[in-house]
PDB file of C-alpha atoms in Angstrom:
ATOM      1  CA  MET A  21     142.188  43.325  20.834  1.00 34.00           C
ATOM      2  CA  SER A  22     139.405  45.645  19.710  1.00 38.00           C
ATOM      3  CA  LEU A  23     140.204  48.897  17.948  1.00 42.00           C
ATOM      4  CA  ASP A  24     137.911  50.593  20.479  1.00 42.00           C
ATOM      5  CA  ASN A  25     140.867  50.412  22.883  1.00 47.00           C
ATOM      6  CA  PHE A  26     142.912  52.695  20.595  1.00 48.00           C
ATOM      7  CA  ASP A  27     141.223  56.061  21.068  1.00 56.00           C
ATOM      8  CA  ASP A  28     144.215  57.897  19.621  1.00 68.00           C
ATOM      9  CA  PHE A  29     143.692  56.198  16.269  1.00 76.00           C
ATOM     10  CA  LYS A  30     140.001  56.873  15.651  1.00 74.00           C
ATOM     11  CA  ASP A  31     140.740  59.405  12.869  1.00 72.00           C
ATOM     12  CA  GLU A  32     142.984  56.942  11.062  1.00 80.00           C
ATOM     13  CA  ALA A  33     140.355  54.222  11.464  1.00 81.00           C
ATOM     14  CA  ALA A  34     137.733  56.495   9.922  1.00 77.00           C
ATOM     15  CA  LEU A  35     140.087  57.318   7.041  1.00 76.00           C
ATOM     16  CA  TRP A  36     140.790  53.641   6.389  1.00 86.00           C
ATOM     17  CA  ASP A  37     137.108  52.719   6.507  1.00 84.00           C
ATOM     18  CA  VAL A  38     136.164  55.486   4.059  1.00 79.00           C
ATOM     19  CA  TYR A  39     138.855  54.316   1.650  1.00 81.00           C
ATOM     20  CA  ALA A  40     137.678  50.723   2.100  1.00 86.00           C
ATOM     21  CA  GLN A  41     134.163  51.787   1.110  1.00 86.00           C
ATOM     22  CA  LEU A  42     135.478  53.549  -1.993  1.00 80.00           C
ATOM     23  CA  MET A  43     137.452  50.458  -2.999  1.00 87.00           C
ATOM     24  CA  ALA A  44     134.442  48.228  -2.361  1.00 89.00           C
ATOM     25  CA  VAL A  45     132.577  50.138  -5.083  1.00 88.00           C
ATOM     26  CA  ARG A  46     135.337  48.961  -7.447  1.00 88.00           C
ATOM     27  CA  GLY A  47     134.933  45.400  -6.257  1.00 92.00           C
ATOM     28  CA  VAL A  48     138.017  45.367  -4.025  1.00 91.00           C
ATOM     29  CA  ASN A  49     137.834  44.203  -0.400  1.00 93.00           C
ATOM     30  CA  LEU A  50     140.586  46.357   1.102  1.00 91.00           C
ATOM     31  CA  ASN A  51     140.685  44.514   4.414  1.00 92.00           C
ATOM     32  CA  LYS A  52     141.132  41.137   2.718  1.00 93.00           C
ATOM     33  CA  LEU A  53     143.775  42.633   0.463  1.00 92.00           C
ATOM     34  CA  ALA A  54     145.647  43.960   3.506  1.00 93.00           C
ATOM     35  CA  ALA A  55     145.638  40.428   4.915  1.00 92.00           C
ATOM     36  CA  THR A  56     147.264  38.825   1.852  1.00 94.00           C
ATOM     37  CA  TRP A  57     149.284  41.517   0.057  1.00 94.00           C
ATOM     38  CA  PRO A  58     152.197  41.767   2.547  1.00 95.00           C
ATOM     39  CA  GLU A  59     152.960  38.076   2.052  1.00 95.00           C
ATOM     40  CA  GLN A  60     153.115  38.616  -1.700  1.00 95.00           C
ATOM     41  CA  GLU A  61     155.543  41.497  -1.239  1.00 94.00           C
ATOM     42  CA  LYS A  62     157.678  39.481   1.174  1.00 95.00           C
ATOM     43  CA  LYS A  63     158.035  36.743  -1.451  1.00 94.00           C
ATOM     44  CA  LYS A  64     159.477  39.327  -3.870  1.00 94.00           C
ATOM     45  CA  LEU A  65     162.521  39.626  -1.617  1.00 95.00           C
ATOM     46  CA  THR A  66     165.113  37.520  -3.424  1.00 92.00           C
ATOM     47  CA  ASN A  67     167.403  37.126  -0.416  1.00 93.00           C
ATOM     48  CA  PRO A  68     166.081  34.458   2.004  1.00 95.00           C
ATOM     49  CA  VAL A  69     167.723  36.366   4.870  1.00 96.00           C
ATOM     50  CA  ALA A  70     165.739  39.474   3.941  1.00 96.00           C
ATOM     51  CA  ARG A  71     162.513  37.460   4.129  1.00 97.00           C
ATOM     52  CA  LEU A  72     163.514  36.250   7.579  1.00 97.00           C
ATOM     53  CA  GLU A  73     164.280  39.812   8.662  1.00 97.00           C
ATOM     54  CA  PHE A  74     160.832  40.883   7.412  1.00 97.00           C
ATOM     55  CA  GLU A  75     159.193  38.137   9.456  1.00 97.00           C
ATOM     56  CA  GLU A  76     161.237  38.972  12.552  1.00 97.00           C
ATOM     57  CA  LEU A  77     160.255  42.646  12.386  1.00 97.00           C
ATOM     58  CA  CYS A  78     156.588  41.681  12.140  1.00 96.00           C
ATOM     59  CA  ASP A  79     156.996  39.350  15.130  1.00 96.00           C
ATOM     60  CA  LYS A  80     158.565  42.230  17.094  1.00 96.00           C
ATOM     61  CA  GLY A  81     155.661  44.627  16.446  1.00 96.00           C
ATOM     62  CA  CYS A  82     155.758  45.999  12.884  1.00 96.00           C
ATOM     63  CA  ALA A  83     152.500  45.835  10.937  1.00 95.00           C
ATOM     64  CA  SER A  84     153.220  43.677   7.893  1.00 96.00           C
ATOM     65  CA  ALA A  85     151.132  45.899   5.579  1.00 95.00           C
ATOM     66  CA  VAL A  86     153.015  49.051   6.618  1.00 95.00           C
ATOM     67  CA  LEU A  87     156.397  47.361   6.358  1.00 96.00           C
ATOM     68  CA  ALA A  88     155.532  46.058   2.881  1.00 95.00           C
ATOM     69  CA  PHE A  89     154.266  49.494   1.859  1.00 93.00           C
ATOM     70  CA  ILE A  90     157.511  51.193   2.892  1.00 94.00           C
ATOM     71  CA  LEU A  91     159.555  48.635   0.946  1.00 94.00           C
ATOM     72  CA  VAL A  92     157.436  49.149  -2.177  1.00 90.00           C
ATOM     73  CA  VAL A  93     157.850  52.913  -1.918  1.00 88.00           C
ATOM     74  CA  MET A  94     161.585  52.407  -1.453  1.00 89.00           C
ATOM     75  CA  ARG A  95     161.744  50.403  -4.681  1.00 87.00           C
ATOM     76  CA  PHE A  96     160.205  53.267  -6.626  1.00 81.00           C
ATOM     77  CA  SER A  97     161.639  56.205  -4.659  1.00 73.00           C
ATOM     78  CA  PRO A  98     163.769  57.556  -7.553  1.00 68.00           C
ATOM     79  CA  GLU A  99     160.610  57.819  -9.687  1.00 64.00           C
ATOM     80  CA  LEU A 100     158.356  59.243  -6.964  1.00 61.00           C
ATOM     81  CA  PRO A 101     158.488  62.912  -8.073  1.00 62.00           C
ATOM     82  CA  ALA A 102     157.532  62.009 -11.659  1.00 62.00           C
ATOM     83  CA  LEU A 103     154.866  59.570 -10.452  1.00 57.00           C
ATOM     84  CA  TRP A 104     153.352  62.186  -8.142  1.00 57.00           C
ATOM     85  CA  SER A 105     153.189  64.701 -10.981  1.00 61.00           C
ATOM     86  CA  HIS A 106     151.374  62.106 -13.104  1.00 55.00           C
ATOM     87  CA  ILE A 107     148.843  61.422 -10.331  1.00 57.00           C
ATOM     88  CA  ALA A 108     148.279  64.912  -8.926  1.00 60.00           C
ATOM     89  CA  GLY A 109     149.115  67.174 -11.872  1.00 66.00           C
ATOM     90  CA  THR A 110     152.074  69.350 -12.767  1.00 74.00           C
ATOM     91  CA  ARG A 111     154.005  71.190 -10.083  1.00 73.00           C
ATOM     92  CA  GLU A 112     152.657  74.547 -11.262  1.00 80.00           C
ATOM     93  CA  GLN A 113     149.051  73.297 -11.190  1.00 81.00           C
ATOM     94  CA  ARG A 114     149.500  71.895  -7.717  1.00 80.00           C
ATOM     95  CA  ARG A 115     151.142  75.089  -6.494  1.00 82.00           C
ATOM     96  CA  LYS A 116     148.236  77.232  -7.735  1.00 87.00           C
ATOM     97  CA  VAL A 117     145.568  74.972  -6.247  1.00 84.00           C
ATOM     98  CA  GLY A 118     147.518  74.716  -2.993  1.00 83.00           C
ATOM     99  CA  LEU A 119     147.690  78.505  -2.686  1.00 88.00           C
ATOM    100  CA  LEU A 120     143.963  78.732  -3.405  1.00 91.00           C
ATOM    101  CA  PHE A 121     143.243  76.217  -0.640  1.00 88.00           C
ATOM    102  CA  GLN A 122     145.487  78.103   1.804  1.00 88.00           C
ATOM    103  CA  ARG A 123     143.815  81.451   1.054  1.00 93.00           C
ATOM    104  CA  THR A 124     140.346  79.918   1.323  1.00 93.00           C
ATOM    105  CA  ALA A 125     141.246  78.370   4.680  1.00 88.00           C
ATOM    106  CA  GLN A 126     142.325  81.792   5.945  1.00 93.00           C
ATOM    107  CA  LYS A 127     139.073  83.342   4.657  1.00 93.00           C
ATOM    108  CA  VAL A 128     137.039  80.694   6.481  1.00 91.00           C
ATOM    109  CA  GLU A 129     138.900  81.379   9.735  1.00 90.00           C
ATOM    110  CA  ASP A 130     138.521  85.150   9.348  1.00 93.00           C
ATOM    111  CA  THR A 131     134.812  84.951   8.515  1.00 94.00           C
ATOM    112  CA  PHE A 132     133.961  82.576  11.358  1.00 90.00           C
ATOM    113  CA  SER A 133     136.471  83.913  13.878  1.00 90.00           C
ATOM    114  CA  ASP A 134     133.853  84.509  16.600  1.00 87.00           C
ATOM    115  CA  TRP A 135     132.461  80.999  16.117  1.00 82.00           C
ATOM    116  CA  ILE A 136     135.950  79.507  16.315  1.00 83.00           C
ATOM    117  CA  LYS A 137     136.954  81.508  19.424  1.00 84.00           C
ATOM    118  CA  ALA A 138     133.742  80.496  21.201  1.00 83.00           C
ATOM    119  CA  ASP A 139     134.256  76.854  20.159  1.00 82.00           C
ATOM    120  CA  VAL A 140     130.621  76.581  19.059  1.00 79.00           C
ATOM    121  CA  LYS A 141     129.505  73.003  18.466  1.00 83.00           C
ATOM    122  CA  MET A 142     127.836  72.131  15.188  1.00 80.00           C
ATOM    123  CA  PRO A 143     124.155  71.135  15.635  1.00 82.00           C
ATOM    124  CA  HIS A 144     123.571  67.410  15.332  1.00 82.00           C
ATOM    125  CA  TYR A 145     121.065  67.751  12.510  1.00 80.00           C
ATOM    126  CA  LEU A 146     123.822  69.339  10.427  1.00 75.00           C
ATOM    127  CA  THR A 147     126.589  66.916  11.347  1.00 76.00           C
ATOM    128  CA  ALA A 148     124.207  64.075  10.514  1.00 78.00           C
ATOM    129  CA  LYS A 149     124.139  65.438   6.962  1.00 74.00           C
ATOM    130  CA  GLY A 150     127.929  65.565   6.762  1.00 75.00           C
ATOM    131  CA  ILE A 151     128.220  69.324   7.435  1.00 80.00           C
ATOM    132  CA  VAL A 152     131.452  70.011   9.331  1.00 79.00           C
ATOM    133  CA  PRO A 153     132.309  73.083  11.480  1.00 84.00           C
ATOM    134  CA  PRO A 154     134.455  75.934  10.097  1.00 86.00           C
ATOM    135  CA  PRO A 155     137.667  74.918  11.929  1.00 85.00           C
ATOM    136  CA  THR A 156     137.444  71.491  10.300  1.00 84.00           C
ATOM    137  CA  VAL A 157     136.881  73.057   6.886  1.00 85.00           C
ATOM    138  CA  ALA A 158     139.990  75.234   7.294  1.00 85.00           C
ATOM    139  CA  ALA A 159     142.095  72.362   8.615  1.00 82.00           C
ATOM    140  CA  SER A 160     140.985  70.136   5.730  1.00 81.00           C
ATOM    141  CA  LEU A 161     141.868  72.764   3.132  1.00 84.00           C
ATOM    142  CA  ARG A 162     145.344  73.211   4.618  1.00 81.00           C
ATOM    143  CA  PHE A 163     145.843  69.442   4.694  1.00 74.00           C
ATOM    144  CA  TYR A 164     144.959  69.087   1.022  1.00 76.00           C
ATOM    145  CA  SER A 165     147.241  71.985   0.158  1.00 78.00           C
ATOM    146  CA  ARG A 166     150.156  70.210   1.845  1.00 71.00           C
ATOM    147  CA  PHE A 167     149.112  66.893   0.330  1.00 70.00           C
ATOM    148  CA  LEU A 168     149.076  68.257  -3.224  1.00 72.00           C
ATOM    149  CA  ASN A 169     152.551  69.712  -2.748  1.00 70.00           C
ATOM    150  CA  LEU A 170     153.938  66.709  -0.892  1.00 63.00           C
ATOM    151  CA  GLU A 171     156.874  66.418  -3.278  1.00 59.00           C
ATOM    152  CA  GLU A 172     158.075  69.950  -2.476  1.00 61.00           C
ATOM    153  CA  SER A 173     157.539  69.420   1.240  1.00 56.00           C
ATOM    154  CA  LEU A 174     159.741  66.320   1.198  1.00 55.00           C
ATOM    155  CA  THR A 175     162.572  67.724  -0.905  1.00 53.00           C
ATOM    156  CA  SER A 176     163.020  71.184   0.568  1.00 53.00           C
ATOM    157  CA  GLY A 177     164.975  72.645   3.439  1.00 54.00           C
ATOM    158  CA  GLU A 178     167.007  69.981   5.220  1.00 61.00           C
ATOM    159  CA  ILE A 179     165.491  67.102   3.230  1.00 64.00           C
ATOM    160  CA  ARG A 180     167.666  66.223   0.273  1.00 67.00           C
ATOM    161  CA  SER A 181     165.853  63.488  -1.647  1.00 76.00           C
ATOM    162  CA  SER A 182     162.864  61.181  -1.671  1.00 75.00           C
ATOM    163  CA  GLU A 183     165.258  58.229  -1.286  1.00 83.00           C
ATOM    164  CA  GLU A 184     166.504  59.396   2.101  1.00 88.00           C
ATOM    165  CA  VAL A 185     162.941  60.126   3.202  1.00 87.00           C
ATOM    166  CA  VAL A 186     161.946  56.511   2.573  1.00 89.00           C
ATOM    167  CA  LYS A 187     165.096  55.239   4.285  1.00 93.00           C
ATOM    168  CA  TYR A 188     164.209  57.373   7.290  1.00 94.00           C
ATOM    169  CA  LEU A 189     160.622  56.094   7.277  1.00 94.00           C
ATOM    170  CA  LEU A 190     161.763  52.476   7.429  1.00 97.00           C
ATOM    171  CA  THR A 191     164.244  53.255  10.202  1.00 97.00           C
ATOM    172  CA  SER A 192     161.874  55.366  12.281  1.00 96.00           C
ATOM    173  CA  TYR A 193     158.887  53.070  11.793  1.00 97.00           C
ATOM    174  CA  ILE A 194     160.882  50.072  13.010  1.00 98.00           C
ATOM    175  CA  LYS A 195     161.943  52.090  16.064  1.00 97.00           C
ATOM    176  CA  LYS A 196     158.406  53.220  16.863  1.00 96.00           C
ATOM    177  CA  ALA A 197     156.785  49.835  16.263  1.00 96.00           C
ATOM    178  CA  THR A 198     159.362  47.649  18.018  1.00 97.00           C
ATOM    179  CA  GLY A 199     161.003  50.017  20.496  1.00 96.00           C
ATOM    180  CA  ARG A 200     164.483  49.620  18.962  1.00 96.00           C
ATOM    181  CA  PHE A 201     166.234  50.659  15.756  1.00 97.00           C
ATOM    182  CA  ARG A 202     167.208  47.067  14.868  1.00 97.00           C
ATOM    183  CA  ASP A 203     169.918  48.162  12.457  1.00 97.00           C
ATOM    184  CA  ARG A 204     170.685  44.625  11.286  1.00 97.00           C
ATOM    185  CA  ASN A 205     167.099  43.999  10.177  1.00 97.00           C
ATOM    186  CA  ALA A 206     166.805  47.401   8.523  1.00 97.00           C
ATOM    187  CA  ALA A 207     170.177  47.107   6.753  1.00 97.00           C
ATOM    188  CA  THR A 208     169.341  43.733   5.229  1.00 97.00           C
ATOM    189  CA  LEU A 209     166.046  45.019   3.828  1.00 97.00           C
ATOM    190  CA  ILE A 210     167.575  48.256   2.545  1.00 96.00           C
ATOM    191  CA  GLY A 211     170.448  46.412   0.890  1.00 95.00           C
ATOM    192  CA  GLU A 212     168.005  44.052  -0.797  1.00 94.00           C
ATOM    193  CA  ILE A 213     165.747  46.816  -2.114  1.00 93.00           C
ATOM    194  CA  VAL A 214     168.404  49.255  -3.338  1.00 89.00           C
ATOM    195  CA  GLY A 215     170.810  46.590  -4.583  1.00 88.00           C
ATOM    196  CA  GLN A 216     173.679  47.247  -2.161  1.00 88.00           C
ATOM    197  CA  VAL A 217     174.730  43.748  -1.152  1.00 85.00           C
ATOM    198  CA  ASP A 218     177.465  45.105   1.143  1.00 91.00           C
ATOM    199  CA  TYR A 219     175.117  47.419   3.069  1.00 95.00           C
ATOM    200  CA  ASN A 220     175.256  46.127   6.648  1.00 96.00           C
ATOM    201  CA  GLU A 221     174.408  46.921  10.252  1.00 96.00           C
ATOM    202  CA  VAL A 222     177.455  49.160  10.700  1.00 97.00           C
ATOM    203  CA  ALA A 223     176.616  51.190   7.578  1.00 96.00           C
ATOM    204  CA  GLN A 224     173.031  51.621   8.739  1.00 97.00           C
ATOM    205  CA  ARG A 225     174.129  52.752  12.196  1.00 97.00           C
ATOM    206  CA  MET A 226     176.512  55.288  10.639  1.00 97.00           C
ATOM    207  CA  TRP A 227     173.742  56.584   8.343  1.00 96.00           C
ATOM    208  CA  ARG A 228     171.485  57.017  11.365  1.00 96.00           C
ATOM    209  CA  SER A 229     174.112  58.922  13.332  1.00 96.00           C
ATOM    210  CA  ARG A 230     174.551  61.398  10.471  1.00 95.00           C
ATOM    211  CA  ASN A 231     170.993  61.826   9.241  1.00 94.00           C
ATOM    212  CA  TYR A 232     168.294  60.565  11.601  1.00 94.00           C
ATOM    213  CA  ALA A 233     167.988  63.579  13.911  1.00 93.00           C
ATOM    214  CA  ARG A 234     167.834  66.009  10.976  1.00 90.00           C
ATOM    215  CA  LEU A 235     165.079  64.066   9.227  1.00 90.00           C
ATOM    216  CA  ASP A 236     163.184  63.277  12.405  1.00 90.00           C
ATOM    217  CA  LYS A 237     162.927  66.988  13.173  1.00 87.00           C
ATOM    218  CA  ASN A 238     161.135  67.579   9.865  1.00 79.00           C
ATOM    219  CA  ILE A 239     159.014  64.516   9.080  1.00 83.00           C
ATOM    220  CA  ALA A 240     158.431  62.550  12.280  1.00 86.00           C
ATOM    221  CA  GLY A 241     154.694  63.072  11.733  1.00 84.00           C
ATOM    222  CA  LEU A 242     154.789  60.692   8.755  1.00 83.00           C
ATOM    223  CA  THR A 243     156.077  57.928  10.991  1.00 91.00           C
ATOM    224  CA  GLY A 244     153.316  58.593  13.505  1.00 89.00           C
ATOM    225  CA  PHE A 245     150.729  58.367  10.741  1.00 86.00           C
ATOM    226  CA  LEU A 246     152.154  55.076   9.426  1.00 91.00           C
ATOM    227  CA  PHE A 247     152.256  53.625  12.923  1.00 93.00           C
ATOM    228  CA  ALA A 248     148.629  54.571  13.552  1.00 91.00           C
ATOM    229  CA  MET A 249     147.543  53.125  10.211  1.00 91.00           C
ATOM    230  CA  GLY A 250     149.395  49.925  11.080  1.00 93.00           C
ATOM    231  CA  VAL A 251     147.409  49.594  14.286  1.00 92.00           C
ATOM    232  CA  VAL A 252     144.173  50.147  12.363  1.00 92.00           C
ATOM    233  CA  ILE A 253     145.027  47.729   9.554  1.00 93.00           C
ATOM    234  CA  ASP A 254     146.101  44.992  11.966  1.00 92.00           C
ATOM    235  CA  ALA A 255     142.817  45.384  13.850  1.00 90.00           C
ATOM    236  CA  ARG A 256     140.790  45.144  10.640  1.00 90.00           C
ATOM    237  CA  VAL A 257     142.745  42.076   9.506  1.00 90.00           C
ATOM    238  CA  ARG A 258     142.192  40.404  12.891  1.00 87.00           C
ATOM    239  CA  ASN A 259     138.464  41.033  12.548  1.00 83.00           C
ATOM    240  CA  ILE A 260     138.495  39.164   9.222  1.00 80.00           C
ATOM    241  CA  THR A 261     140.576  36.313  10.652  1.00 71.00           C
ATOM    242  CA  ASN A 262     138.331  35.908  13.701  1.00 71.00           C
ATOM    243  CA  SER A 263     135.021  36.167  11.802  1.00 61.00           C
TER     244      SER A 263
END
């Protein structure tokens, strides 16, 4: 199936393709990597049952690259805050830059308020040069502000830890991609990754009943993004396979 049939995922497709171009400069074919990397990650599962659960979830609708990504993040979830600080800078640095981005976004909206209210379209000769309209500039600045301070966003309010965020992402992604929670599949993978050999379907169902609604209210958008990226990645991988 062509990606052209997935109009809702055009932004994610553009994001993936831009990142693929950046990686190509470094000599990495991102689409080919997406076709082979999930299998490598599946082989790291020491429990043969966990590997079978991985395969079953992919057969039921999960994108193998997204499923593998969530499992990798789950492995390193206790170190995520420190890793993010190493990648994006200290918390104080990120807070200052994030505030600057937020204030600049507000300035852009205030300065071009008439343009924004009238929904003026950017002339083609400008868009052809990569010039984007003011609303897009403001939205981009706010996105990068949230992105820089992702750690605080995911560990504030009703969200208690990065570990439970990743557990939610696996649970919610399986539900969105396959149409069911599939607690047995999820429990086997979680138990394998976190080292809880006695973690089973009943324990996963109980965790869901206590935590899922609370987390879903705050971070359901992450699941939507992962699902969309899975659709895009699968389409790109199919293009490689069929070419």
